[in-house]
Amino acid sequence: MNMAVYLSSALAAIRLNAMRSMLTALGVIIGVASVIVMSAIGSGARQEVEKSISRLGTNMLTVSPGSRRSGGAQGGAGTASPLSQEDMDALWQRVPSVTAITANLSANATLVYGNQNWATSVTGTNESFPVVRDWNVAQGRYFDAAEVARGAKIAVVGSTVARQLFGGGSVVGERVRIGGAPFEIIGVMETRGQAGGFRDQDDVVMIPISTARARFAGQDVSVPNQVGSILVKIDNGEDLALAQDEIANVLRHRRRIRPGAQDDFRIRNVAEIVQARTAAQRTLTWLLAATAAVSLIVGGIGIMNIMLVSVTERTREIGLRMAVGARRRDILAQFLTESIVLCIAGGIIGLGLGVAATYGISKLAGWPVLIDTTIILIGIGASALVGMVFGYIPARQAALLNPIDALRFE
Amino acid sequence: MTEAEILSRPVATKTDQAVVSCHDVRKTYAMGEQSLEVLKGVSFDIWPGEFVAIMGPSGSGKSTLLNLIGALDGPTSGALQIDGTDISNLESDALAHLRNRVIGFVFQQFNLLRRTSALENVKLPLLYTTHHPRHPDEMAEQRLNEVGLGDRLDHTPSQLSGGQQQRVAIARALVNNPRLILADEPTGALDTKTSNDIMELFTKLHAQGMTIIMVTHEPDIAEYASRLLRFRDGLLVEDIEQQPRKIAP
C-alpha cells in the first residue's frame, strides 16, 4: 500500500465524518491561528524597534544620573546629584570623539491654544538637538544658540501636538500658553512614528533648556545649572566603548569619585535602551507562544480522543483489512496518515484564520504586524507533528488488534 | 519462510500438493487458570478443486479451524500447511501476505466498507499486495462481471440487496486469484432463494476448478459441496465424499 492510497483513504474517512472532523481539528485550528497572530504581532513590534534603533542612530550615548550611595544604603536610579550644564560643556571640550551634544530637561505641561488644550511632555534642549537625534524640522526652524542663551519663550512642536492643537491650520508663528506662560511656535518636527509600537515620539514639545530650567524644573540648589540627561553623538567610525570610557573619566573627575568607587551616573547606548524596552515585549511574546503551545497540545489530545473513538468504531473494518492482507504496519500507517492529514487540514484552516485575524488586529488596534514565511511553515509543521505524536497511540492500538476479535466485534 | 520466499513460490496449481494439510492439529485457549482445548488433534487434507462443507454444532471447533485455515491464527501444536506453507511459526507479516495472495474470505455479514462503491470494495485486497497491480480497476470490474454485478460498480452497500452484497464480497475474495475460497456461513444472513443463488455461484466457481471451504450449519446448503467434514467436540467425526446437489434448471 503506497502513500497515495493512504492519503486517499484518509481523506475519504475524514469526509465521511466531516462535521466531527472539523470539531476535532478545532483545537489545532485555534492553536495554529494563535501561533500566527502572536508571532505577527511579535515580529511587527520587533521590526518597529529595529527601525527606531536605526532612526536614533547607533552612535548616540545617553548620560543620566545614577544612584547615590549614602552610608550602606543604595539609592534608586536618579537619586545621585543631577548632571549640569557644566558637565555637558566639559564633555564637549575634553572628549574629542563627541561631534554634537545636547541636554534634556523634561517636564509635563499643558499647552493651551484658544479653547484647545493638550497635555504633553515638554523637553528643554539646546540648538544641537536635531543633529544629535538625527531629527529635522519639517516647517519653520529650530531655535539657535543665542535663543538658548537668553532663555527665549519659543517652542518647536512634534507633529502629533501640531495636529491635536491646530487641526490642519497653520502652526508656525502661532502663540500658545505652556504652563501658563506665552510661547511662540517657531517650528514643527518631522513625524517619527511610534517607538516600539506603543509610545508616540511625536507627542512632544521642545523649548530652550534655559527656559525649561527657569519655568518648569524644580531647582536643586546644589546644582544651579542642572540638566536631566545628556545626549552625546559620537563621530561615525569612532569606538563607542572607548568614547564611553572617556566620558566616564571626565565625569568621575568632575564629580570627585574616588578610584575604585562606583559611578554615580549611567552611560547607555541606544542598543541598551532598546534592549531594556524589548525585554518586556519578549516576555509577552514567550507568554503568548506558551499559550499557543498549550492550545496545540489540547488540540492534540482532542485528536487522540477522536482517533481512539474512530478505531473502536471501525474495529470490524480493521479486522476485514487484516483478513484481506493488511499488515500491522499498513493499519498503523493508515490511521497515522488520517490523524496527520486531519491536523494539517486544521493547520491550514488555522493559518487562514490567523492571517485574517492578524490583519483585523492591525486595522483595529493600529499595531504593526509582520507575517513571516517561516512561521507559516512552523505552524503547518507543528500541526503535522501534533498529528503524528497524538495519532500514534490510537494507530498503534488499531495495528495491534487481533484480526479474529476485530472481525467478530459488534 | 520469508515473504520473499512466499513471493517466489509459483502460483500455478500443483495437483500433487494439498491446498490444506492438517496433521494432528490442536488448539488450546488459556482462560485464566484453566485452559480450554478446542481442537483435540485433527488431521485431514483438502485437495485442489474440492468443494468442502464443514458442519458441526457450536463449540465443535469449526470456527477455530476456519481461523487456522484462514491464517488468522496459528495452531498450538501439530502441522498445518496452507498451499504448501507451514503456518505454525510464521510472522504476522507473512501470515498477512498469505491471507492476501492465497486465501479469499467470504463472511456471513459480508463485511463490506460502508459508503464505499462496489468497485472500491472489490479493489481492497489489491491495496495490500506487495507488487502493485497495473490495472486494479479492470481486475475488480472483471470480477464484478463474473458475479453478475457488472452494472452495479458504483453502488454502495446500502444501495444493494443482501444477495448482491454477498456477490460483491465474493468478487472481492476472487480479485487476487486466490488458491482457496474460505466461506464462513456465507448464506447465514440470506433468505432461501438468495441463498440458492449464492450457492449456484459457488457451484460455478467449483466447476471452474476453485477450491472452496465453507462452514455452514444448514444441511441443504452443505448438499452443494463435494465433500462433507463433520466436527464434534473438537474432533473430526465424519469425512464423506458426496455427489454435489445439482443446480435447478
XYZ file of C-alpha atoms in Angstrom:
659
model
C 0.000 0.000 0.000
C 1.582 3.279 -1.024
C 1.336 6.854 0.196
C -1.254 7.960 -2.367
C -3.556 5.150 -1.225
C -3.099 6.061 2.458
C -3.867 9.663 1.607
C -7.000 8.984 -0.392
C -8.260 6.576 2.262
C -7.553 9.179 4.991
C -9.373 11.900 3.064
C -12.333 9.580 2.487
C -12.518 8.762 6.211
C -12.360 12.457 7.137
C -15.074 13.314 4.598
C -17.311 10.558 5.968
C -17.387 12.395 9.305
C -16.882 15.932 8.022
C -18.593 17.704 10.933
C -16.890 15.632 13.585
C -13.513 16.016 11.896
C -13.973 19.777 11.794
C -14.833 19.977 15.502
C -11.949 17.664 16.353
C -9.491 19.812 14.472
C -10.755 22.965 16.221
C -8.040 22.785 18.879
C -5.350 22.622 16.230
C -7.085 25.356 14.209
C -7.103 27.703 17.207
C -3.555 26.713 18.148
C -2.120 27.461 14.725
C -4.181 30.642 14.350
C -2.839 31.938 17.666
C 0.725 30.994 16.709
C 0.317 33.091 13.549
C -1.252 36.072 15.335
C 1.252 36.052 18.223
C 4.255 35.892 16.003
C 2.879 38.502 13.612
C 2.420 40.947 16.490
C 5.772 39.996 17.991
C 7.749 40.405 14.795
C 5.866 43.565 13.922
C 6.907 45.115 17.238
C 10.467 43.865 16.803
C 10.689 45.319 13.329
C 9.409 48.629 14.659
C 12.056 48.623 17.391
C 14.757 47.899 14.859
C 13.509 50.783 12.748
C 13.627 53.127 15.715
C 17.167 51.984 16.522
C 18.286 52.842 13.030
C 16.437 56.179 13.308
C 18.128 57.047 16.589
C 21.451 56.005 15.223
C 23.712 53.526 16.923
C 26.361 56.144 17.646
C 24.364 58.022 20.275
C 25.047 57.775 24.006
C 22.801 58.854 26.836
C 24.300 60.036 30.113
C 21.969 60.214 33.103
C 22.408 60.488 36.868
C 22.886 57.143 38.551
C 22.188 56.049 42.115
C 23.690 57.576 45.201
C 25.264 55.521 47.921
C 24.956 57.091 51.368
C 26.289 55.014 54.224
C 25.284 51.443 53.457
C 22.114 52.291 51.561
C 21.976 52.189 47.800
C 19.502 54.699 46.339
C 17.443 54.135 43.196
C 18.284 55.409 39.724
C 18.376 59.204 39.528
C 18.994 59.692 43.259
C 22.556 60.911 42.674
C 23.107 64.598 42.216
C 21.854 65.868 38.860
C 24.055 66.494 35.868
C 24.713 70.110 34.990
C 25.339 72.418 32.091
C 28.998 72.461 33.182
C 29.250 68.657 32.894
C 27.978 68.968 29.354
C 30.490 71.717 28.498
C 33.319 69.630 29.946
C 32.398 66.621 27.806
C 32.185 68.809 24.729
C 35.643 70.222 25.370
C 37.527 67.180 26.601
C 36.157 64.199 24.671
C 37.417 64.535 21.091
C 35.133 61.925 19.514
C 31.989 63.867 20.513
C 30.617 65.568 17.390
C 27.447 67.003 18.900
C 25.995 67.238 22.377
C 22.712 68.290 23.873
C 20.929 68.092 27.181
C 17.387 67.174 28.094
C 15.266 68.506 30.892
C 11.715 67.207 30.713
C 8.508 68.107 32.473
C 4.837 67.549 31.835
C 2.805 70.606 30.942
C -0.432 71.573 29.249
C -0.467 73.593 26.040
C -3.393 75.953 25.513
C -4.333 77.465 22.151
C -7.598 79.316 22.034
C -10.102 76.888 23.513
C -7.938 73.846 22.675
C -5.580 72.295 25.159
C -3.226 69.325 25.071
C -1.203 67.788 27.883
C 2.174 66.608 26.757
C 5.832 66.290 27.615
C 7.893 69.488 27.391
C 11.598 68.940 26.814
C 14.199 71.601 27.275
C 17.138 71.114 24.890
C 19.772 73.163 23.139
C 20.321 74.004 19.472
C 22.194 70.716 18.780
C 19.185 68.520 19.488
C 18.193 67.966 15.806
C 21.755 66.906 14.965
C 22.192 64.561 17.922
C 18.831 62.907 17.458
C 19.055 62.964 13.674
C 15.660 64.567 13.616
C 14.914 67.514 11.394
C 12.432 70.349 11.387
C 9.661 69.952 8.828
C 8.283 73.514 8.967
C 9.790 76.718 10.310
C 13.118 76.418 12.114
C 14.758 75.159 15.293
C 15.998 77.611 17.987
C 19.623 78.760 17.842
C 22.398 79.157 20.437
C 21.573 82.788 21.155
C 17.943 81.961 21.870
C 19.031 79.149 24.181
C 21.449 81.511 25.966
C 18.837 84.159 26.653
C 16.009 81.763 27.535
C 13.611 82.793 24.786
C 9.979 81.792 25.122
C 9.796 79.924 21.850
C 8.856 76.285 21.113
C 9.162 73.631 18.437
C 6.345 71.043 18.464
C 6.085 67.429 17.356
C 3.628 66.553 14.599
C 1.118 64.986 17.000
C 0.944 68.149 19.092
C 0.616 70.251 15.938
C -2.273 68.109 14.730
C -4.047 67.960 18.098
C -3.804 71.655 18.871
C -4.136 73.264 15.460
C -6.004 70.651 13.428
C -4.983 71.317 9.865
C -4.318 75.020 10.367
C -1.045 76.953 10.325
C 1.257 76.312 13.274
C 4.433 78.342 12.814
C 4.086 81.819 14.274
C 1.102 80.940 16.434
C 1.216 81.783 20.122
C 0.327 79.207 22.771
C 0.432 79.135 26.541
C 2.657 76.454 28.052
C 2.137 76.009 31.759
C 0.549 79.450 31.792
C 3.371 81.359 30.052
C 3.064 82.639 26.466
C 5.298 80.948 23.863
C 5.712 81.449 20.153
C 5.862 78.317 17.990
C 8.722 78.619 15.538
C 8.808 75.111 14.030
C 7.269 71.664 13.625
C 9.402 68.495 13.724
C 9.253 65.690 11.163
C 6.964 62.781 12.004
C 8.868 59.988 13.775
C 6.058 57.498 14.365
C 5.662 55.077 17.200
C 8.626 53.888 19.184
C 8.467 50.174 19.890
C 4.861 50.243 18.803
C 3.449 51.915 21.911
C 4.951 55.352 22.683
C 4.237 58.248 20.328
C 7.534 60.062 19.727
C 5.745 62.953 18.025
C 3.747 63.874 21.129
C 6.414 66.271 22.386
C 7.324 69.997 22.637
C 10.912 71.294 22.594
C 11.867 74.609 24.234
C 15.294 76.120 25.060
C 16.758 74.334 28.094
C 17.378 77.585 29.938
C 13.694 78.431 29.611
C 12.720 74.987 30.828
C 15.070 75.241 33.776
C 13.632 78.597 34.794
C 9.963 77.721 34.341
C 9.338 74.035 34.851
C 12.054 72.072 36.639
C 12.419 72.205 40.394
C 15.764 73.794 41.093
C 18.261 71.754 43.024
C 20.162 74.433 44.948
C 23.386 72.422 44.994
C 23.444 72.241 41.177
C 22.469 75.591 39.696
C 22.540 74.752 36.004
C 21.052 71.272 36.142
C 20.073 69.144 33.185
C 18.095 65.867 33.192
C 20.288 63.864 30.896
C 22.974 64.490 28.332
C 22.761 63.108 24.786
C 26.079 62.696 23.006
C 26.684 61.946 19.354
C 29.954 60.150 18.691
C 31.768 60.529 15.404
C 30.932 57.741 12.981
C 33.721 55.169 12.951
C 34.920 56.020 16.458
C 34.997 53.247 19.043
C 31.841 53.599 21.089
C 33.276 51.763 24.121
C 36.342 53.983 24.118
C 34.206 57.126 23.960
C 32.103 55.726 26.803
C 35.278 55.296 28.921
C 36.480 58.820 28.142
C 33.121 60.293 29.108
C 33.154 58.306 32.348
C 36.664 59.564 33.204
C 35.695 63.194 32.673
C 32.574 62.842 34.802
C 34.306 60.886 37.578
C 36.914 63.640 37.813
C 34.317 66.408 37.872
C 32.086 64.611 40.377
C 35.076 63.707 42.550
C 34.561 59.968 42.619
C 37.479 58.182 44.259
C 39.276 55.480 42.271
C 37.585 52.124 42.937
C 34.257 53.718 43.933
C 31.286 53.132 41.711
C 29.974 55.637 39.138
C 27.039 57.800 40.232
C 25.908 58.243 36.637
C 24.925 55.921 33.812
C 26.083 55.895 30.233
C 23.881 53.881 27.928
C 23.929 53.399 24.197
C 20.787 53.149 22.088
C 21.022 49.396 21.751
C 20.887 49.040 25.552
C 17.921 51.379 25.851
C 16.036 49.485 23.183
C 17.003 46.152 24.693
C 15.511 47.148 28.008
C 12.333 48.168 26.258
C 12.126 44.983 24.167
C 12.788 42.689 27.127
C 9.237 43.239 28.338
C 7.915 42.627 24.860
C 9.925 39.445 24.561
C 8.450 38.146 27.804
C 4.992 38.847 26.419
C 5.825 37.052 23.186
C 7.029 33.990 25.086
C 3.902 34.001 27.181
C 1.753 34.085 24.071
C 3.855 31.378 22.447
C 3.320 29.207 25.519
C -0.430 29.796 25.223
C -0.294 28.718 21.590
C 1.699 25.611 22.513
C -0.815 24.700 25.191
C -3.730 25.046 22.783
C -1.886 22.857 20.257
C -1.365 20.215 22.938
C -5.011 20.418 23.984
C -5.909 20.152 20.294
C -3.667 17.115 20.019
C -5.432 15.440 22.928
C -8.731 16.086 21.139
C -7.310 14.431 18.035
C -6.132 11.454 20.059
C -9.541 11.113 21.680
C -11.454 11.134 18.403
C -8.976 8.781 16.754
C -9.472 6.319 19.616
C -13.231 6.571 19.059
C -12.679 6.074 15.347
C -10.528 2.973 15.899
C -13.234 1.466 18.107
C -15.980 2.306 15.617
C -14.021 0.818 12.768
C -12.806 -2.343 14.527
C -14.610 -4.595 12.030
C -13.172 -2.641 9.130
C -9.686 -3.102 10.615
C -10.363 -6.837 11.023
C -11.515 -7.051 7.420
C -8.476 -5.190 6.132
C -6.266 -7.577 8.083
C -8.187 -10.585 6.691
C -7.599 -9.440 3.114
C -3.884 -8.972 3.719
C -3.178 -5.696 5.514
C -0.039 -5.958 7.640
C 0.140 -4.292 11.055
C 2.277 -1.511 9.598
C -0.373 -0.885 6.891
C -3.018 -0.319 9.563
C -0.629 1.839 11.612
C 0.229 3.943 8.580
C -3.432 4.297 7.596
C -4.545 5.707 10.947
C -1.402 7.781 11.402
C -1.927 9.312 7.957
C -5.510 10.056 8.878
C -4.613 11.950 12.036
C -1.750 13.807 10.325
C -3.973 14.797 7.397
C -6.656 15.909 9.850
C -4.150 18.039 11.766
C -2.582 19.544 8.650
C -6.040 20.401 7.317
C -6.745 22.035 10.697
C -3.388 23.805 10.459
C -4.215 25.226 7.039
C -7.613 26.463 8.217
C -5.915 27.910 11.323
C -3.394 29.602 9.084
C -6.164 31.288 7.099
C -7.938 32.390 10.281
C -4.663 33.581 11.800
C -3.766 35.711 8.779
C -7.278 37.185 8.704
C -7.187 37.908 12.460
C -3.732 39.465 12.122
C -4.897 41.944 9.530
C -8.033 42.596 11.570
C -5.919 43.433 14.628
C -3.534 45.639 12.706
C -6.501 47.543 11.236
C -8.414 47.883 14.510
C -5.615 48.405 17.035
C -3.155 50.018 14.653
C -0.360 47.723 15.801
C 2.421 46.989 13.395
C 2.282 43.336 12.266
C 4.590 41.180 10.195
C 3.777 37.656 8.968
C 6.960 35.713 8.470
C 7.014 32.858 5.937
C 8.970 30.677 8.359
C 6.208 30.971 10.946
C 3.750 29.658 8.352
C 5.975 26.625 7.826
C 6.363 26.266 11.609
C 2.583 26.403 12.031
C 1.974 23.679 9.443
C 4.928 21.647 10.706
C 3.697 21.899 14.289
C 0.241 20.656 13.320
C 1.745 17.732 11.390
C 3.838 16.932 14.459
C 0.769 17.072 16.701
C -0.977 14.647 14.325
C 1.974 12.312 14.396
C 2.526 12.367 18.157
C -1.110 12.189 19.247
C -2.174 9.912 16.390
C 0.414 7.305 17.248
C -1.267 5.721 20.261
C -4.647 5.211 18.513
C -2.922 3.990 15.331
C -0.824 1.546 17.326
C -3.910 0.320 19.132
C -5.545 -0.322 15.741
C -2.463 -2.092 14.405
C -2.213 -4.402 17.411
C -5.829 -5.612 17.176
C -6.245 -9.343 16.876
C -7.853 -9.909 13.444
C -10.186 -12.637 14.749
C -11.546 -10.488 17.586
C -11.738 -7.462 15.302
C -13.794 -9.358 12.707
C -16.243 -10.575 15.342
C -16.507 -7.149 17.043
C -20.101 -5.936 17.335
C 9.600 -18.833 5.430
C 10.269 -15.263 4.470
C 7.964 -13.059 2.479
C 10.398 -13.185 -0.454
C 10.280 -16.969 -0.470
C 6.483 -16.937 -0.439
C 6.530 -14.487 -3.322
C 8.917 -16.575 -5.401
C 6.711 -19.648 -4.980
C 4.981 -20.499 -8.256
C 1.284 -19.626 -8.249
C 0.379 -22.421 -10.683
C -1.530 -25.344 -9.154
C 0.438 -28.460 -8.337
C -2.060 -31.253 -8.445
C 0.045 -33.451 -6.198
C 0.025 -30.919 -3.343
C -2.846 -30.491 -0.910
C -4.241 -26.944 -0.626
C -4.781 -27.504 3.086
C -2.953 -30.163 5.033
C -3.751 -30.703 8.733
C -1.807 -33.181 10.778
C -2.788 -33.688 14.407
C -3.698 -30.002 14.750
C -4.556 -28.902 18.279
C -5.665 -25.514 19.554
C -5.817 -24.632 23.223
C -7.056 -21.344 24.638
C -5.862 -20.195 28.021
C -8.827 -18.983 30.092
C -7.177 -17.609 33.198
C -6.100 -20.565 35.316
C -7.808 -23.126 33.129
C -7.061 -23.973 29.544
C -9.670 -24.959 27.010
C -8.736 -27.397 24.257
C -10.953 -26.512 21.309
C -9.300 -28.704 18.673
C -8.115 -32.051 20.005
C -5.947 -33.419 17.203
C -7.451 -33.018 13.762
C -5.923 -34.476 10.584
C -7.177 -34.149 7.007
C -6.073 -32.918 3.573
C -8.025 -30.788 1.157
C -7.073 -31.193 -2.498
C -7.228 -28.669 -5.321
C -10.680 -28.354 -6.844
C -12.584 -29.719 -3.850
C -15.726 -28.043 -2.522
C -15.741 -28.891 1.173
C -18.563 -28.194 3.614
C -17.633 -28.142 7.311
C -20.526 -28.831 9.682
C -20.908 -29.240 13.378
C -22.760 -27.814 16.362
C -21.493 -24.701 18.062
C -18.491 -25.430 20.236
C -17.405 -28.207 17.907
C -14.283 -26.243 16.936
C -15.278 -25.484 13.349
C -14.872 -21.709 13.707
C -11.468 -22.168 15.322
C -10.467 -24.454 12.451
C -11.619 -21.842 9.962
C -9.452 -19.186 11.686
C -6.464 -21.536 11.419
C -7.062 -22.351 7.750
C -7.588 -18.625 7.153
C -4.116 -17.901 8.565
C -5.705 -15.588 11.145
C -4.259 -17.678 13.962
C -1.660 -20.419 14.431
C -2.200 -23.927 15.918
C -0.981 -24.729 19.421
C 0.580 -27.926 18.128
C 0.562 -30.083 15.039
C 1.393 -29.221 11.462
C -0.844 -27.029 9.328
C 0.151 -26.320 5.741
C -1.707 -23.857 3.571
C -0.744 -24.227 -0.083
C 2.480 -25.913 0.953
C 3.432 -23.331 3.580
C 3.614 -24.400 7.219
C 1.903 -21.545 9.080
C 2.754 -22.736 12.606
C 5.698 -20.398 13.063
C 5.005 -17.605 10.608
C 5.450 -13.945 11.465
C 2.352 -11.767 11.356
C 3.537 -10.071 8.115
C 3.979 -13.428 6.398
C 0.512 -14.509 7.586
C -0.914 -11.273 6.176
C 0.806 -11.979 2.883
C -0.675 -15.486 2.823
C -4.174 -14.117 3.508
C -3.687 -11.600 0.731
C -2.410 -13.936 -2.004
C -3.649 -17.431 -1.193
C -6.962 -17.079 0.610
C -10.197 -15.314 -0.317
C -12.557 -14.727 2.616
C -16.355 -14.629 2.425
C -18.177 -13.725 5.649
C -21.704 -14.219 6.934
C -22.138 -10.447 7.443
C -20.445 -9.607 4.090
C -18.097 -7.101 5.835
C -18.146 -4.533 3.058
C -16.872 -0.992 3.705
C -19.907 1.216 4.097
C -20.411 4.247 1.864
C -17.804 2.770 -0.467
C -18.620 1.692 -4.022
C -18.735 -1.972 -5.023
C -15.706 -1.427 -7.241
C -13.657 0.099 -4.390
C -14.701 -2.726 -2.063
C -13.530 -5.339 -4.552
C -10.235 -3.487 -5.036
C -9.469 -3.556 -1.290
C -7.190 -6.662 -1.289
C -5.228 -5.207 -4.217
C -4.172 -2.293 -1.974
C -2.200 -4.697 0.171
C -0.418 -6.725 -2.492
C 3.324 -6.208 -2.346
C 3.629 -5.787 -6.105
C 1.113 -3.214 -7.200
C -1.193 -4.435 -9.959
C -1.139 -2.281 -13.057
C -4.862 -2.241 -13.758
C -6.688 -2.665 -10.437
C -9.926 -1.134 -11.756
C -10.085 -3.562 -14.687
C -9.344 -6.531 -12.407
C -12.091 -5.537 -9.975
C -14.551 -4.793 -12.767
C -13.912 -8.192 -14.339
C -14.641 -9.948 -11.020
C -17.853 -7.973 -10.564
C -18.878 -9.006 -14.088
C -18.236 -12.638 -13.175
C -20.581 -12.427 -10.181
C -23.233 -10.680 -12.300
C -22.854 -7.138 -10.902
C -21.156 -5.518 -13.886
C -23.892 -2.866 -13.909
C -23.587 -2.030 -10.191
C -19.959 -0.860 -9.997
C -20.768 2.490 -8.396
C -23.399 1.222 -5.954
C -22.596 1.407 -2.265
C -23.569 -1.498 0.037
C -26.677 0.355 1.253
C -27.908 0.516 -2.360
C -27.526 -3.247 -2.814
C -29.630 -6.213 -1.618
C -28.143 -8.774 0.780
C -27.516 -11.228 -2.049
C -25.852 -8.528 -4.146
C -23.672 -7.516 -1.199
C -22.542 -11.114 -0.781
C -21.724 -11.236 -4.509
C -19.555 -8.132 -4.082
C -17.836 -9.891 -1.164
C -17.255 -12.979 -3.359
C -15.826 -10.778 -6.133
C -13.526 -9.251 -3.504
C -12.434 -12.732 -2.403
C -11.630 -13.635 -6.010
C -9.835 -10.454 -7.066
C -6.327 -11.583 -6.125
C -6.658 -15.014 -7.821
C -6.569 -16.989 -4.555
C -5.879 -20.738 -4.299
C -8.710 -21.131 -1.846
C -12.075 -19.550 -1.033
C -12.931 -19.649 2.661
C -16.603 -19.012 3.351
C -17.930 -18.654 6.911
C -21.706 -19.291 6.820
C -21.991 -17.365 3.539
C -25.783 -17.763 3.388
C -26.429 -17.274 7.104
C -27.844 -13.771 6.609
C -29.790 -14.512 3.406
C -33.260 -15.879 2.578
C -33.643 -19.312 0.900
C -33.986 -18.045 -2.664
C -30.948 -15.765 -2.399
C -29.013 -18.484 -0.566
C -29.556 -20.830 -3.507
C -28.393 -18.103 -5.932
C -25.192 -17.662 -3.934
C -24.667 -21.434 -3.820
C -25.112 -21.557 -7.584
C -22.300 -19.011 -7.842
C -20.095 -21.207 -5.624
C -21.001 -24.263 -7.720
C -19.971 -22.360 -10.852
C -16.629 -21.387 -9.270
C -16.153 -25.010 -8.191
C -16.815 -26.147 -11.772
C -14.052 -23.733 -12.894
C -11.641 -25.566 -10.561
C -11.662 -23.280 -7.498
C -11.072 -24.897 -4.120
C -13.795 -23.855 -1.672
C -14.099 -24.496 2.050
C -17.419 -23.487 3.572
C -18.625 -23.596 7.141
C -22.392 -23.998 7.414
C -24.980 -25.404 9.781
C -27.684 -25.762 7.125
C -27.774 -29.320 5.691
C -29.381 -28.250 2.393
C -26.571 -25.719 1.852
C -23.956 -28.387 2.641
C -25.503 -30.525 -0.101
C -23.899 -28.272 -2.720
C -20.419 -29.435 -1.607
C -18.498 -32.385 -2.980
C -17.180 -33.399 0.406
C -18.505 -33.064 3.936
C -16.434 -32.793 7.116
C -18.406 -33.079 10.338
C -16.928 -31.991 13.668
C -17.994 -32.652 17.231
C -16.232 -31.700 20.469
C -13.013 -30.675 18.744
C -12.685 -33.840 16.686
C -13.333 -34.734 13.065
C -16.110 -37.344 13.307
C -17.197 -37.736 9.692
C -15.453 -37.226 6.345
C -17.517 -38.247 3.318
C -17.364 -37.653 -0.430
C -20.787 -36.819 -1.834
C -22.479 -36.095 -5.127
C -22.988 -32.335 -5.140
C -26.549 -31.101 -5.422
C -27.439 -30.186 -8.954
C -28.440 -26.663 -9.782
C -32.126 -26.407 -10.528
C -32.583 -25.689 -14.238
